[in-house]
Coordinates of C-alpha atoms in Angstrom, one line a residue:
Chain A
M1 CA -10.4 -46.9 -0.8
F2 CA -12.9 -46.4 1.6
I3 CA -9.6 -45.5 3.9
K4 CA -8.3 -43.1 0.9
A5 CA -12.0 -41.9 1.1
L6 CA -12.0 -41.3 5.2
L7 CA -8.9 -39.5 4.9
I8 CA -10.3 -37.1 1.9
G9 CA -13.3 -36.6 4.1
I10 CA -11.0 -35.5 7.2
F11 CA -8.7 -33.6 5.0
Y12 CA -11.7 -31.5 3.8
W13 CA -13.5 -31.3 7.5
I14 CA -10.1 -30.0 8.5
S15 CA -10.5 -27.1 5.8
K16 CA -13.6 -26.5 6.3
W17 CA -12.1 -25.8 10.3
A18 CA -9.9 -23.0 8.2
I19 CA -7.3 -22.9 11.3
G20 CA -5.5 -19.7 11.0
Y21 CA -7.0 -16.9 9.6
T22 CA -4.0 -15.9 7.1
F23 CA -3.3 -19.6 6.5
G24 CA -6.1 -21.6 7.1
V25 CA -8.5 -19.6 5.0
R26 CA -6.1 -18.7 2.2
W27 CA -4.8 -22.8 1.9
S28 CA -8.6 -24.0 1.9
N29 CA -9.6 -21.7 -0.6
L30 CA -6.6 -22.4 -2.7
P31 CA -7.0 -25.7 -4.8
M32 CA -3.3 -25.9 -5.9
V33 CA -2.2 -25.8 -2.1
M34 CA -5.0 -28.6 -1.7
A35 CA -4.2 -30.6 -4.3
P36 CA -0.5 -32.2 -3.1
V37 CA -2.3 -33.6 -0.2
I38 CA -5.1 -35.2 -2.2
G39 CA -2.4 -36.6 -4.5
L40 CA -0.4 -38.1 -1.2
I41 CA -3.5 -39.8 -0.4
M42 CA -4.4 -40.7 -3.4
G43 CA -1.6 -42.2 -4.4
D44 CA -0.7 -39.7 -7.4
V45 CA 0.7 -36.2 -6.7
K46 CA 1.3 -34.5 -10.2
T47 CA -1.6 -35.8 -11.8
A48 CA -3.1 -34.5 -8.7
V49 CA -1.4 -30.8 -9.0
I50 CA -1.7 -30.8 -12.3
M51 CA -6.2 -31.2 -12.1
G52 CA -5.5 -28.6 -9.0
A53 CA -4.0 -26.3 -11.0
F54 CA -6.5 -26.7 -13.4
I55 CA -9.3 -25.9 -11.2
Q56 CA -7.8 -23.2 -9.8
A57 CA -7.8 -21.1 -12.9
V58 CA -11.2 -20.8 -13.1
Y59 CA -11.8 -20.1 -9.2
L60 CA -9.3 -17.5 -9.6
G61 CA -10.8 -14.0 -9.0
L62 CA -13.7 -16.0 -7.5
V63 CA -13.3 -14.4 -3.6
S64 CA -16.0 -16.5 -1.6
G65 CA -16.8 -15.8 2.4
L66 CA -16.2 -11.5 2.0
G67 CA -19.0 -10.3 4.2
G68 CA -19.6 -14.0 5.3
V69 CA -21.1 -14.8 1.6
V70 CA -20.3 -18.0 0.4
T71 CA -20.6 -18.0 -2.7
V72 CA -18.8 -21.5 -3.9
D73 CA -17.0 -24.0 -1.9
K74 CA -13.5 -24.7 -3.6
S75 CA -12.7 -26.7 -1.1
L76 CA -15.5 -29.3 -1.9
A77 CA -15.2 -28.7 -5.9
T78 CA -11.0 -29.7 -5.2
C79 CA -11.2 -33.1 -2.5
I80 CA -14.3 -34.0 -4.9
A81 CA -13.1 -33.7 -8.3
I82 CA -9.6 -35.0 -7.6
P83 CA -10.0 -37.8 -6.3
I84 CA -12.9 -38.9 -8.5
A85 CA -11.0 -37.7 -11.3
I86 CA -7.8 -39.3 -10.2
Q87 CA -9.8 -42.9 -9.7
A88 CA -11.8 -42.9 -13.0
G89 CA -8.5 -41.5 -15.4
L90 CA -10.3 -38.4 -16.2
A91 CA -8.0 -35.4 -17.8
P92 CA -7.9 -32.6 -16.4
E93 CA -10.2 -30.4 -17.3
M94 CA -13.0 -32.7 -17.1
A95 CA -11.6 -32.6 -13.8
V96 CA -13.0 -28.9 -13.6
T97 CA -15.9 -29.5 -15.3
L98 CA -16.4 -31.8 -11.9
A99 CA -15.8 -29.6 -10.4
V100 CA -18.1 -27.0 -10.8
P101 CA -21.0 -28.5 -9.7
F102 CA -20.1 -29.3 -6.1
G103 CA -18.6 -26.2 -6.0
L104 CA -22.1 -24.9 -6.5
L105 CA -23.4 -27.7 -3.7
G106 CA -20.9 -26.4 -1.2
T107 CA -23.4 -23.2 -0.7
I108 CA -25.8 -25.1 0.8
T109 CA -24.3 -27.2 3.5
N110 CA -22.5 -23.8 4.6
N111 CA -25.5 -21.9 4.7
I112 CA -26.6 -24.5 6.8
Y113 CA -23.6 -24.0 9.0
K114 CA -24.3 -20.2 9.1
I115 CA -27.7 -21.1 10.8
Y116 CA -26.0 -23.6 13.0
A117 CA -23.6 -20.4 13.9
S118 CA -26.2 -18.7 15.3
W119 CA -27.6 -21.4 17.1
L120 CA -23.7 -21.3 18.7
T121 CA -24.5 -17.8 19.3
H122 CA -27.5 -17.6 21.2
K123 CA -26.2 -20.1 23.5
A124 CA -23.7 -17.9 24.1
D125 CA -26.0 -14.9 24.8
T126 CA -26.8 -17.1 27.6
A127 CA -23.0 -18.1 29.0
A128 CA -22.4 -14.6 28.9
E129 CA -25.7 -13.4 30.8
E130 CA -24.3 -16.0 33.4
G131 CA -20.5 -14.4 33.1
D132 CA -19.6 -17.5 32.3
A133 CA -16.6 -16.9 29.5
K134 CA -15.2 -20.6 29.4
K135 CA -18.7 -21.7 28.3
I136 CA -18.0 -19.5 25.2
R137 CA -15.6 -20.4 24.3
M138 CA -16.1 -24.1 24.5
L139 CA -19.0 -23.6 22.4
H140 CA -16.4 -21.3 19.3
Y141 CA -13.8 -23.7 19.7
W142 CA -15.7 -27.0 19.8
G143 CA -19.1 -26.0 18.2
A144 CA -17.1 -25.5 14.5
A145 CA -15.5 -29.2 14.7
I146 CA -18.4 -30.7 15.5
G147 CA -20.5 -29.2 13.6
W148 CA -18.7 -29.7 10.3
L149 CA -18.7 -33.6 10.8
P150 CA -22.6 -34.3 9.3
L151 CA -21.5 -31.3 7.1
A152 CA -18.1 -32.2 6.1
L153 CA -16.7 -35.3 7.3
I154 CA -19.2 -37.5 6.6
P155 CA -21.2 -36.8 2.7
V156 CA -17.4 -36.1 1.6
T157 CA -15.9 -39.2 2.5
I158 CA -19.2 -41.4 1.1
I159 CA -18.9 -39.6 -2.0
V160 CA -15.0 -40.4 -2.7
Y161 CA -16.2 -43.2 -1.9
A162 CA -19.0 -44.1 -5.0
G163 CA -18.3 -41.5 -7.1
P164 CA -15.6 -42.9 -9.8
D165 CA -17.7 -45.5 -10.4
L166 CA -20.5 -44.0 -11.6
I167 CA -18.6 -41.2 -13.3
A168 CA -16.6 -43.6 -15.4
N169 CA -20.4 -45.0 -15.9
L170 CA -21.3 -41.7 -17.0
L171 CA -19.1 -41.1 -18.9
A172 CA -19.2 -44.6 -21.1
A173 CA -22.3 -44.2 -21.8
I174 CA -22.6 -40.6 -23.0
P175 CA -21.7 -39.6 -26.8
D176 CA -17.8 -38.9 -27.8
S177 CA -18.6 -35.8 -29.2
V178 CA -20.3 -34.4 -26.0
V179 CA -17.3 -35.8 -23.8
N180 CA -15.3 -33.3 -25.8
G181 CA -17.2 -30.5 -25.6
L182 CA -16.8 -31.1 -22.1
G183 CA -13.4 -31.1 -22.2
V184 CA -14.0 -27.7 -24.2
V185 CA -16.2 -25.7 -21.5
G186 CA -12.5 -26.9 -19.3
G187 CA -10.8 -24.7 -21.8
L188 CA -13.0 -22.0 -21.8
L189 CA -14.2 -21.7 -17.3
P190 CA -10.9 -19.9 -16.7
A191 CA -11.8 -17.4 -18.6
L192 CA -14.4 -16.6 -16.1
G193 CA -11.7 -16.8 -13.2
F194 CA -9.6 -13.8 -14.9
A195 CA -12.7 -11.9 -15.8
M196 CA -14.1 -12.1 -12.2
T197 CA -10.7 -11.1 -10.9
I198 CA -10.3 -7.8 -13.4
R199 CA -13.7 -7.1 -12.1
V200 CA -12.7 -7.3 -8.1
I201 CA -9.3 -5.9 -9.0
G202 CA -12.1 -3.2 -9.9
R203 CA -9.3 0.3 -11.4
K204 CA -10.6 0.6 -14.9
Q205 CA -8.3 2.9 -15.7
F206 CA -5.4 0.5 -15.5
L207 CA -7.2 -2.3 -17.9
P208 CA -4.4 -1.0 -20.2
F209 CA -1.9 -3.0 -18.5
F210 CA -4.1 -6.1 -19.5
F211 CA -3.6 -6.2 -22.5
L212 CA 0.2 -5.3 -22.3
G213 CA -0.4 -8.5 -20.2
F214 CA -1.9 -10.7 -22.9
F215 CA -0.5 -9.6 -26.0
V216 CA 3.6 -9.7 -24.4
I217 CA 3.1 -13.3 -23.7
K218 CA 1.2 -13.7 -27.3
Y219 CA 4.1 -12.3 -29.8
F220 CA 7.0 -12.5 -27.8
S221 CA 6.2 -16.2 -25.9
L222 CA 7.6 -15.0 -23.0
S223 CA 7.5 -17.1 -20.1
T224 CA 4.8 -16.2 -17.3
I225 CA 7.5 -15.7 -14.4
G226 CA 9.5 -13.3 -17.1
A227 CA 6.7 -11.8 -17.7
S228 CA 5.2 -11.6 -14.2
I229 CA 9.0 -9.4 -13.3
F230 CA 8.0 -6.8 -16.2
G231 CA 4.9 -6.4 -14.5
I232 CA 6.6 -5.7 -11.0
I233 CA 8.4 -3.1 -12.6
L234 CA 5.5 -1.6 -14.3
A235 CA 3.9 -1.4 -11.0
I236 CA 6.5 -0.2 -8.8
T237 CA 7.8 2.6 -11.6
Y238 CA 3.7 3.4 -11.6
V239 CA 3.5 4.2 -8.0
Q240 CA 6.9 6.1 -7.8
L241 CA 5.6 8.2 -10.1
M242 CA 2.1 8.7 -9.6
G243 CA 2.0 7.7 -5.4
G244 CA -1.5 6.2 -4.2
R245 CA -3.2 8.7 -6.7
T246 CA -5.9 7.0 -8.6
D247 CA -7.2 9.6 -11.4
V248 CA -5.0 9.2 -14.1
E249 CA -6.9 12.8 -15.8
A250 CA -5.4 15.0 -12.8
S251 CA -1.2 14.1 -13.5
Chain B
M1 CA -3.7 5.2 32.0
S2 CA -3.5 4.6 36.1
K3 CA -1.4 1.4 36.4
Q4 CA -3.5 -1.1 38.7
A5 CA -3.1 -4.6 39.5
N6 CA -4.8 -6.3 36.9
K7 CA -3.1 -5.3 34.0
L8 CA -2.7 -6.6 31.0
S9 CA 0.7 -8.9 30.1
R10 CA 2.4 -8.9 27.0
N11 CA 1.9 -12.1 26.9
D12 CA -2.1 -11.7 27.0
V13 CA -1.7 -9.7 24.4
V14 CA 0.0 -11.6 22.5
K15 CA -2.7 -14.4 23.3
T16 CA -5.4 -12.9 22.1
F17 CA -3.7 -12.1 19.0
V18 CA -3.4 -15.5 18.4
R19 CA -7.2 -16.7 19.1
W20 CA -8.3 -13.3 17.1
W21 CA -5.9 -14.8 14.2
A22 CA -6.0 -18.9 15.2
A23 CA -10.5 -19.1 15.2
T24 CA -12.4 -15.8 14.9
H25 CA -13.8 -16.7 11.5
W26 CA -15.1 -19.8 12.6
N27 CA -18.7 -19.8 13.4
T28 CA -19.5 -16.7 11.1
S29 CA -23.2 -17.2 12.0
S30 CA -25.6 -15.8 9.4
E31 CA -26.9 -13.6 12.1
R32 CA -24.0 -11.5 13.5
L33 CA -21.3 -13.0 11.3
Q34 CA -18.2 -13.2 13.7
A35 CA -19.2 -11.8 16.9
L36 CA -19.0 -15.1 18.6
G37 CA -15.4 -15.9 17.2
V38 CA -14.3 -12.2 18.7
C39 CA -15.9 -12.7 22.2
A40 CA -14.3 -15.5 22.2
A41 CA -11.0 -14.2 21.5
L42 CA -11.2 -11.6 24.0
S43 CA -12.6 -13.3 26.9
P44 CA -9.9 -14.8 28.8
A45 CA -8.1 -11.2 28.5
L46 CA -11.6 -9.8 29.6
E47 CA -12.0 -12.8 32.4
K48 CA -8.1 -11.1 33.6
L49 CA -9.6 -7.3 33.4
Y50 CA -13.0 -7.7 35.1
T51 CA -12.4 -9.6 38.3
D52 CA -16.1 -8.4 39.5
K53 CA -18.5 -10.3 38.1
E54 CA -21.0 -8.1 36.9
D55 CA -18.5 -5.9 34.6
L56 CA -17.6 -9.6 33.3
K57 CA -21.0 -10.2 32.1
K58 CA -21.2 -6.6 30.7
A59 CA -18.1 -6.7 28.5
L60 CA -19.1 -10.4 27.5
I61 CA -22.9 -9.3 25.9
R62 CA -21.2 -6.1 24.4
H63 CA -18.3 -7.8 22.3
L64 CA -21.1 -10.7 21.0
M65 CA -23.2 -8.2 19.3
F66 CA -22.7 -8.1 15.6
F67 CA -18.9 -7.6 13.9
N68 CA -17.7 -8.5 11.1
T69 CA -14.3 -7.3 9.2
Q70 CA -11.1 -8.6 7.6
L71 CA -9.3 -9.9 10.5
N72 CA -5.6 -9.1 9.1
W73 CA -6.1 -5.8 8.7
G74 CA -9.0 -5.6 11.3
G75 CA -6.4 -7.1 13.6
I76 CA -5.4 -3.5 14.5
I77 CA -9.5 -2.8 16.2
G78 CA -8.8 -6.4 18.2
G79 CA -6.0 -4.6 19.8
A80 CA -7.2 -1.3 20.3
T81 CA -10.3 -3.0 21.6
L82 CA -8.4 -4.6 24.1
A83 CA -6.6 -1.2 24.9
L84 CA -9.3 0.3 25.9
E85 CA -11.6 -2.8 27.9
E86 CA -7.7 -1.9 29.7
E87 CA -8.6 1.9 30.1
N88 CA -12.0 1.2 31.3
A89 CA -11.2 -2.0 33.4
C90 CA -8.1 0.1 35.6
G91 CA -9.8 3.5 36.2
E92 CA -10.4 5.5 32.8
G93 CA -14.6 4.4 33.0
V94 CA -14.3 4.3 29.3
P95 CA -18.2 4.6 28.6
E96 CA -19.4 1.1 26.7
E97 CA -20.7 3.3 24.4
V98 CA -17.6 4.4 23.1
I99 CA -16.0 0.7 22.8
V100 CA -18.9 -0.1 21.5
G101 CA -19.3 2.3 18.5
F102 CA -15.5 2.4 18.4
K103 CA -16.0 -1.3 16.5
N104 CA -19.3 -0.6 14.9
G105 CA -17.6 2.4 13.2
L106 CA -14.2 1.0 11.9
M107 CA -14.9 -2.5 10.6
G108 CA -16.4 -1.6 8.1
P109 CA -13.6 1.0 6.6
M110 CA -10.9 -2.1 8.1
A111 CA -13.2 -4.9 6.1
G112 CA -12.8 -2.7 2.6
I113 CA -9.4 -2.1 3.5
G114 CA -8.2 -5.6 4.3
D115 CA -10.1 -7.0 1.7
T116 CA -9.1 -5.4 -0.8
I117 CA -5.1 -5.4 -0.1
D118 CA -5.2 -9.1 1.1
W119 CA -7.9 -11.0 -1.1
L120 CA -8.8 -9.2 -3.8
T121 CA -5.7 -7.9 -4.6
L122 CA -2.2 -9.9 -3.0
S123 CA -3.9 -13.1 -3.1
P124 CA -5.3 -13.2 -6.5
I125 CA -1.7 -12.2 -7.8
V126 CA 0.3 -14.6 -5.6
T127 CA -1.6 -17.1 -7.2
S128 CA -1.5 -16.8 -10.7
L129 CA 2.3 -16.5 -10.7
C130 CA 2.7 -19.9 -9.4
L131 CA 0.2 -21.3 -11.3
P132 CA 2.0 -22.0 -14.6
A133 CA 4.4 -24.0 -12.8
A134 CA 2.0 -25.6 -10.9
Q135 CA 0.5 -26.5 -14.3
E136 CA 3.2 -28.5 -15.2
G137 CA 2.8 -30.7 -11.8
S138 CA 5.5 -28.9 -9.6
V139 CA 4.4 -29.1 -5.9
M140 CA 7.3 -26.3 -4.8
A141 CA 4.8 -23.9 -7.0
C142 CA 1.7 -24.9 -4.8
M143 CA 3.5 -24.2 -2.0
L144 CA 5.1 -21.0 -2.7
A145 CA 1.4 -20.3 -3.5
L146 CA 0.0 -20.5 0.1
F147 CA 3.4 -19.1 2.1
A148 CA 4.2 -16.2 -0.2
F149 CA 1.2 -14.9 1.0
S150 CA 0.4 -16.5 4.3
I151 CA 3.8 -15.3 5.9
P152 CA 3.4 -11.5 4.7
A153 CA 0.3 -11.1 5.7
T154 CA 0.5 -12.5 9.4
I155 CA 3.4 -10.3 10.1
V156 CA 1.2 -7.7 8.9
G157 CA -1.6 -8.6 11.2
Y158 CA 0.6 -9.1 14.3
Y159 CA 1.8 -6.1 13.7
L160 CA -1.5 -4.1 13.1
F161 CA -2.6 -6.1 16.1
N162 CA 0.1 -5.0 18.7
L163 CA 0.1 -1.3 16.9
G164 CA -4.0 -1.2 17.8
Y165 CA -3.1 -2.1 21.4
K166 CA -0.2 -0.2 21.6
L167 CA -2.2 3.6 20.0
G168 CA -5.3 2.8 21.2
R169 CA -8.2 4.6 19.3
D170 CA -5.8 6.9 17.6
S171 CA -4.3 3.9 15.7
V172 CA -6.4 3.6 13.0
T173 CA -6.9 7.1 12.1
T174 CA -3.0 7.3 11.6
L175 CA -3.2 4.4 9.6
L176 CA -5.9 5.8 7.0
S177 CA -4.3 9.2 7.0
S178 CA -0.7 8.0 6.1
G179 CA -1.3 7.3 2.3
I180 CA 0.6 4.4 1.6
V181 CA -2.5 2.4 1.6
N182 CA -3.6 3.7 -2.0
R183 CA 0.4 3.2 -3.3
I184 CA 0.2 -0.1 -2.2
I185 CA -3.7 -0.9 -3.7
N186 CA -2.6 1.2 -7.1
G187 CA 1.1 -0.9 -7.5
L188 CA -0.6 -4.2 -7.0
S189 CA -3.3 -3.4 -9.3
I190 CA -1.6 -2.7 -11.8
L191 CA 0.7 -5.9 -11.4
G192 CA -2.2 -7.6 -10.7
L193 CA -4.4 -6.8 -14.3
F194 CA -1.1 -7.0 -16.0
M195 CA -0.7 -11.3 -14.8
M196 CA -4.5 -10.9 -16.3
G197 CA -4.0 -10.6 -19.3
V198 CA -0.5 -12.8 -18.8
L199 CA -2.7 -15.0 -17.8
S200 CA -6.0 -15.3 -20.1
A201 CA -3.6 -15.6 -22.8
S202 CA -1.7 -19.3 -22.0
L203 CA -4.5 -20.5 -19.9
V204 CA -8.1 -19.7 -21.4
K205 CA -7.7 -22.3 -24.5
V206 CA -9.8 -21.7 -27.0
S207 CA -9.3 -22.0 -30.8
T208 CA -11.9 -23.2 -34.3
P209 CA -11.1 -26.6 -36.0
L210 CA -13.8 -24.7 -39.1
A211 CA -12.5 -24.3 -42.3
I212 CA -13.8 -22.3 -45.8
V213 CA -13.8 -25.6 -48.5
N214 CA -14.9 -24.4 -51.9
D215 CA -14.2 -25.9 -55.2
V216 CA -10.3 -24.6 -55.5
A217 CA -8.9 -25.2 -51.4
T218 CA -9.4 -25.3 -48.5
T219 CA -8.9 -22.4 -46.2
E220 CA -8.5 -23.3 -42.4
I221 CA -10.2 -20.2 -40.5
Q222 CA -7.9 -19.9 -37.6
P223 CA -4.5 -18.8 -39.0
L224 CA -6.6 -16.2 -40.6
L225 CA -7.6 -15.4 -37.2
D226 CA -4.0 -15.5 -35.5
K227 CA -3.1 -13.0 -38.7
I228 CA -5.0 -10.8 -37.0
V229 CA -5.0 -10.7 -33.7
P230 CA -2.8 -13.9 -32.2
G231 CA -5.2 -15.4 -29.1
L232 CA -8.4 -12.9 -30.1
L233 CA -11.5 -16.1 -28.9
P234 CA -9.5 -16.3 -25.4
L235 CA -9.5 -12.6 -25.4
L236 CA -12.7 -12.4 -26.7
T237 CA -13.9 -14.8 -24.4
V238 CA -12.5 -13.6 -21.3
L239 CA -13.3 -9.4 -22.7
G240 CA -16.9 -10.7 -22.9
V241 CA -17.4 -12.4 -19.6
Y242 CA -15.8 -9.2 -18.3
Y243 CA -18.4 -7.0 -20.3
Y244 CA -21.2 -9.2 -19.0
L245 CA -20.7 -9.3 -14.7
E246 CA -19.5 -5.4 -15.9
K247 CA -23.1 -5.0 -17.3
R248 CA -25.4 -7.0 -15.0
G249 CA -23.5 -7.5 -11.8
N250 CA -21.7 -9.9 -11.1
K251 CA -24.2 -12.7 -11.8
Y252 CA -21.7 -15.3 -11.4
M253 CA -23.8 -18.6 -11.2
T254 CA -25.2 -17.3 -14.8
A255 CA -22.2 -16.4 -16.5
L256 CA -20.9 -19.7 -15.1
I257 CA -24.1 -21.5 -16.4
A258 CA -24.0 -19.8 -19.9
L259 CA -20.1 -20.7 -20.1
I260 CA -21.1 -24.3 -19.9
V261 CA -23.5 -24.4 -22.2
I262 CA -21.8 -22.1 -24.9
G263 CA -18.7 -24.6 -24.4
L264 CA -20.5 -27.8 -24.6
V265 CA -22.7 -26.6 -27.7
L266 CA -20.3 -25.4 -29.6
G267 CA -17.8 -28.0 -28.3
T268 CA -20.2 -31.0 -29.4
L269 CA -21.2 -29.6 -32.8
G270 CA -17.4 -29.3 -33.6
I271 CA -17.9 -25.4 -33.9
I272 CA -14.7 -24.9 -31.6
K273 CA -12.4 -27.0 -29.7

């Protein structure tokens, strides 16, 4: 089990490193992409993927890291909740409930890292005054790898190693009705993900399309893929008719 | 542009792009954000351009100043900066204020465009298209969620970086005036909102087990609600959270805690399930 915990720790460490803006930043913010790897380590890919999808729904519209402001560490939430939930045999909804507090805790480590990065930048100032470009690169590339060791690899390894027993004991100690309540929370939280996404898309004049999507599913029971085909057709048609205009009134 | 000894080769431009893409966001500091990353990405090219140590020092220092943008669409700034530095080094003498001012002036607009298209629209849409299959345990869907976003986005970034280098200062104006950006955003917004409706309908799970009991019969409430509007409770939940965020600004934490408390209390009491 310690080896597994260590591998999870290493995986989280690599995710914080986020190599490649369009790749690393993407997957380290996507619980559903991290889930298969975690499942592979824990020996249960399918359960991990299902849990990853549940956690994903909560964080869907939450774009973390814009302007350098990390609001929630989705990667930390995923790397801790899925291994512990698999070990303790929890339902996917419970994995969501477990993920949320760790996601919030991650803001602390991320903020500590940003202070460390400021220190690196000051070291780079000195190097720049000496015209030492190589040292600036060393500070940047190795600084990231080393900085995340104590902030990512070590704490995650320990929590994943010690966590399952703690969680199992905790759940055994609380009444069944409250455990049910925790499950209900898991079913409600995706609403936050979708509401956030509607907010960030931010074009209120297009809100009818939200209701269209909702009731297409509720009345016609289409599959999600099927519904998305209609969505794509709608979007293309609109752009062809209206171009880049944003004010509906002007039509 | 006069051609002198230390011009950048095609290879240098590609290498700078790779550094820019791979690592610029690594050490986002609380003080100067991406400054260190930008300097590290440009530094090998600067070393090649400025053989004079004093010039190199000045160049390194000016790229350690505050910088923050969306790096994929902002790649056009990286490319153009490279072109400006080359012009400066090869005798055209671009004033330092122009280079710094160019970066400072455009990092905001490019962040706005890039974040809107990549992270706020395209990214959640690709994710939401793959999400339902992943909920049934499909690893393929998980991989698709990564590659269907990352591959096209990287191609756009590479193209824009090169465009920036080729056109120099004019590049960003060209992109901004073409109007294509608004078309992309409009189309993606519609698809995005439509998908949010689809996903809210299939993934938000809340119903009530309550029933009205009188002498004659037991009437369950949920079937009644379904007759009025199917999925009324999930819809109200999403709209409620949306309305709250809209009224109070993006108070994500408060909304999160409120949802947990409401769900826990009502769920424990058996009012919703």
